[in-house]
CSV table of C-alpha atoms and ligand atoms in Angstrom, one decimal:
chain,number,residue,atom,x,y,z
A,8,ALA,CA,71.2,120.6,130.3
A,9,PRO,CA,72.4,117.0,129.8
A,10,ILE,CA,75.2,116.6,127.3
A,11,ASP,CA,75.3,114.2,124.4
A,12,PRO,CA,77.0,110.8,124.4
A,13,MET,CA,80.7,111.3,124.1
A,14,SER,CA,84.2,109.8,124.5
A,15,VAL,CA,87.2,111.3,126.1
A,16,THR,CA,90.8,110.3,125.2
A,17,PHE,CA,93.3,110.0,128.1
A,18,GLN,CA,96.8,111.4,127.3
A,19,PRO,CA,99.1,109.0,129.2
A,20,ALA,CA,102.2,111.2,129.0
A,21,THR,CA,100.6,114.2,130.6
A,22,GLY,CA,97.4,113.0,132.4
A,23,GLY,CA,95.4,115.3,130.2
A,24,MET,CA,92.0,114.6,128.7
A,25,ASN,CA,90.8,115.4,125.1
A,26,PRO,CA,88.4,117.0,125.0
A,27,SER,CA,89.0,118.6,128.3
A,28,GLY,CA,87.1,120.7,130.8
A,29,PRO,CA,89.0,122.8,133.4
A,30,VAL,CA,92.5,121.8,134.5
A,31,LEU,CA,93.4,122.7,138.1
A,32,SER,CA,96.9,123.1,139.4
A,33,ARG,CA,97.7,123.0,143.1
A,34,ARG,CA,101.0,124.6,144.1
A,35,MET,CA,102.7,124.3,147.5
A,36,SER,CA,101.4,127.8,148.3
A,37,ASP,CA,97.8,126.5,147.8
A,38,LEU,CA,98.3,123.8,150.5
A,39,GLU,CA,98.5,125.8,153.7
A,40,GLY,CA,97.7,123.8,156.8
A,41,LEU,CA,98.0,120.4,155.1
A,42,PHE,CA,101.5,119.2,156.2
A,43,ALA,CA,102.5,118.6,159.8
A,44,ASP,CA,105.9,120.3,159.4
A,45,THR,CA,104.9,123.9,158.9
A,46,ALA,CA,108.5,125.1,158.6
A,47,ALA,CA,109.3,122.6,155.8
A,48,TRP,CA,106.1,123.6,154.0
A,49,GLN,CA,107.0,127.4,154.3
A,50,GLU,CA,110.5,126.7,152.9
A,51,ALA,CA,109.1,124.9,149.9
A,52,ARG,CA,106.5,127.6,149.3
A,53,ASP,CA,109.0,130.4,149.6
A,54,GLY,CA,111.5,128.5,147.4
A,55,ALA,CA,110.4,126.9,144.1
A,56,ASP,CA,106.7,126.8,145.1
A,57,PRO,CA,106.4,123.6,143.1
A,58,VAL,CA,103.2,122.2,141.6
A,59,VAL,CA,102.2,119.4,143.9
A,60,TYR,CA,99.2,118.1,141.9
A,61,GLU,CA,97.1,118.7,138.9
A,62,VAL,CA,93.5,117.7,138.2
A,63,ALA,CA,92.2,117.5,134.6
A,64,SER,CA,88.4,117.3,134.2
A,65,SER,CA,86.3,115.8,131.4
A,66,PRO,CA,83.7,118.2,129.9
A,67,VAL,CA,80.9,116.3,131.7
A,68,PRO,CA,79.3,118.9,134.1
A,69,GLU,CA,78.9,118.6,137.8
A,70,ALA,CA,75.1,118.3,137.6
A,71,PRO,CA,72.5,115.9,139.1
A,72,GLY,CA,72.4,112.5,137.2
A,73,GLU,CA,75.7,113.1,135.4
A,74,LEU,CA,79.0,111.2,136.2
A,75,PRO,CA,81.9,113.7,135.9
A,76,GLN,CA,85.4,112.3,135.6
A,77,SER,CA,88.8,113.7,136.5
A,78,ILE,CA,92.4,112.6,136.2
A,79,THR,CA,94.7,113.6,139.1
A,80,THR,CA,98.5,113.6,138.8
A,81,ILE,CA,100.4,114.0,142.1
A,82,HIS,CA,104.0,114.7,141.6
A,83,PRO,CA,106.5,112.8,143.8
A,84,GLY,CA,108.1,114.4,146.8
A,85,THR,CA,107.8,114.9,150.6
A,86,VAL,CA,107.4,117.8,153.0
A,87,GLY,CA,109.2,117.2,156.2
A,88,GLY,CA,109.0,113.4,155.4
A,89,GLU,CA,105.3,113.5,154.7
A,90,PHE,CA,104.4,112.4,151.1
A,91,HIS,CA,102.8,114.8,148.6
A,92,MET,CA,99.1,114.5,148.8
A,93,THR,CA,95.8,116.1,147.8
A,94,LYS,CA,93.9,118.5,150.1
A,95,GLY,CA,91.2,115.8,150.6
A,96,HIS,CA,87.5,116.4,151.0
A,97,GLN,CA,84.1,115.0,152.0
A,98,HIS,CA,81.1,114.9,149.6
A,99,PRO,CA,78.4,116.8,151.4
A,100,ASN,CA,75.7,114.9,149.5
A,101,PRO,CA,77.1,111.4,150.5
A,102,GLN,CA,77.5,109.2,147.5
A,103,GLY,CA,80.1,106.6,146.4
A,104,GLU,CA,83.1,107.4,144.1
A,105,ILE,CA,85.4,105.2,142.1
A,106,TYR,CA,89.1,105.7,141.6
A,107,PHE,CA,91.2,103.8,139.0
A,108,GLY,CA,95.0,103.7,139.2
A,109,LEU,CA,96.6,104.7,135.9
A,110,SER,CA,100.3,105.1,136.6
A,111,GLY,CA,102.8,105.3,139.5
A,112,THR,CA,102.3,104.2,143.1
A,113,GLY,CA,100.2,105.8,145.7
A,114,GLY,CA,97.4,105.3,148.1
A,115,LEU,CA,93.9,106.3,149.1
A,116,LEU,CA,93.4,107.5,152.6
A,117,LEU,CA,89.8,107.4,153.9
A,118,PHE,CA,88.3,108.6,157.1
A,119,ASP,CA,84.8,108.5,158.4
A,120,GLY,CA,85.5,110.7,161.5
A,121,THR,CA,86.4,107.6,163.6
A,122,THR,CA,88.4,105.0,161.7
A,123,PRO,CA,91.1,105.7,159.1
A,124,LYS,CA,91.6,103.2,156.2
A,125,TRP,CA,94.4,102.9,153.7
A,126,ILE,CA,94.0,101.4,150.2
A,127,PRO,CA,97.3,101.0,148.3
A,128,MET,CA,96.9,102.1,144.7
A,129,ALA,CA,98.8,101.1,141.5
A,130,PRO,CA,97.9,100.8,137.8
A,131,GLY,CA,94.8,98.7,137.3
A,132,VAL,CA,93.6,99.0,140.9
A,133,ILE,CA,90.0,100.1,141.5
A,134,GLY,CA,89.7,102.0,144.8
A,135,TYR,CA,86.1,102.4,146.1
A,136,ILE,CA,85.1,105.3,148.3
A,137,PRO,CA,81.8,104.5,150.1
A,138,PRO,CA,79.3,107.3,150.9
A,139,GLY,CA,80.3,109.3,153.9
A,140,TRP,CA,84.1,108.7,153.8
A,141,ALA,CA,86.4,111.7,153.4
A,142,HIS,CA,89.3,110.9,151.0
A,143,ARG,CA,92.8,112.1,150.2
A,144,SER,CA,95.3,110.7,147.7
A,145,VAL,CA,99.0,110.3,148.4
A,146,ASN,CA,102.0,109.7,146.1
A,147,THR,CA,104.1,107.1,147.9
A,148,GLY,CA,106.5,106.5,145.0
A,149,ASP,CA,109.3,108.4,143.1
A,150,GLU,CA,107.4,109.0,139.8
A,151,PRO,CA,104.0,110.8,139.2
A,152,TYR,CA,101.1,109.0,140.7
A,153,ARG,CA,98.0,109.3,138.4
A,154,PHE,CA,94.4,108.1,138.8
A,155,LEU,CA,91.0,108.5,137.3
A,156,ALA,CA,88.1,109.5,139.5
A,157,VAL,CA,84.4,109.0,138.6
A,158,TYR,CA,81.8,110.6,140.9
A,159,PRO,CA,78.1,111.7,141.0
A,160,GLY,CA,77.6,115.1,139.6
A,161,ASP,CA,75.7,116.4,142.6
A,162,ALA,CA,78.0,115.0,145.3
A,163,GLY,CA,79.6,118.4,146.0
A,164,HIS,CA,83.0,119.0,147.6
A,165,ASP,CA,83.6,120.0,151.3
A,166,TYR,CA,87.2,120.9,152.0
A,167,GLY,CA,86.6,122.4,155.5
A,168,TRP,CA,85.7,119.0,156.9
A,169,VAL,CA,89.2,117.6,156.5
A,170,LEU,CA,90.8,120.8,158.0
A,171,GLU,CA,88.5,120.4,161.0
A,172,HIS,CA,88.6,116.6,161.5
A,173,GLY,CA,91.9,115.6,159.9
A,174,MET,CA,92.3,112.3,158.1
A,175,GLY,CA,93.1,109.9,161.0
A,176,TRP,CA,96.6,109.2,159.7
A,177,ARG,CA,99.5,111.0,158.1
A,178,VAL,CA,101.6,109.1,155.4
A,179,ARG,CA,105.3,109.4,155.8
A,180,ARG,CA,108.3,108.0,153.9
A,181,GLY,CA,109.6,104.9,155.7
A,182,ALA,CA,112.7,102.8,155.1
A,183,ALA,CA,110.8,100.4,152.8
A,184,GLU,CA,107.1,100.9,153.1
A,185,PRO,CA,105.1,104.1,153.7
A,186,GLN,CA,104.5,104.7,157.4
A,187,LEU,CA,101.0,105.5,158.6
A,188,VAL,CA,101.3,107.7,161.8
A,189,PRO,CA,98.5,109.1,163.9
A,190,PHE,CA,97.3,112.4,162.5
A,191,ARG,CA,97.8,114.6,165.6
A,192,SER,CA,101.0,113.0,166.9
A,193,GLU,CA,103.2,116.1,166.1
B,227,F6R,C1,86.5,114.1,143.1
B,227,F6R,C2,87.8,113.5,143.6
B,227,F6R,C3,89.1,113.8,142.9
B,227,F6R,C4,89.8,114.9,143.7
B,227,F6R,C5,91.2,115.2,143.1
B,227,F6R,C6,91.9,116.3,143.9
B,227,F6R,O1,85.4,113.9,143.9
B,227,F6R,O2,87.7,112.9,144.7
B,227,F6R,O3,88.9,114.1,141.6
B,227,F6R,O4,89.0,116.1,143.6
B,227,F6R,O5,92.0,114.0,143.3
B,227,F6R,O6,91.8,116.2,145.3
B,227,F6R,P1,91.1,117.4,146.1
B,227,F6R,O7,89.8,117.6,145.5
B,227,F6R,O8,91.0,116.8,147.5
B,227,F6R,O9,92.0,118.5,146.0
B,228,ZN,ZN1,85.8,112.9,145.9
């Protein structure tokens, strides 16, 4: 059933929402197969197994016609030189999605199966994901990178697509700027 008109208050200190729906936490152990340097990933998993990112959802349901929102916080860090990132997914029912940078520095990596694109993200930047583009977020800074996502409630989430096709590029720490390297170079 559709829900009533409502507002959600963003908690800048934590990236939480009030009222809130489910809050997801992705630890290193949840991210098998993501990072190119498997040995470095195993070391982090077997050590502190840190939380890499968290996703707070508004109470708006993932249902046709609704526009659910979520706030993602990616904690800073690298695994074998590769920046902390989200798993990344494709929407099986292809529709657009909007990201809005809230704090920290990061980027939006998009891939349509042929051509990768990189959108630098910072507070106040709107990143647009057109229908059919897989997307992954990366924290390229030294503080938490946080953004709001707004997406159609019947878009769905396919995580297998990225495991199969990759994302075109990997994003590594460089001397000054993040380095975009071909996905399958290692
Ligand atoms: C929703 C969306 C974001 C991500 C979130 C976590 O369509 O794109 O809310 O779900 O940033 O990333 P994933 O879902 O790839 O683990
Ligand atoms: Zn999405």
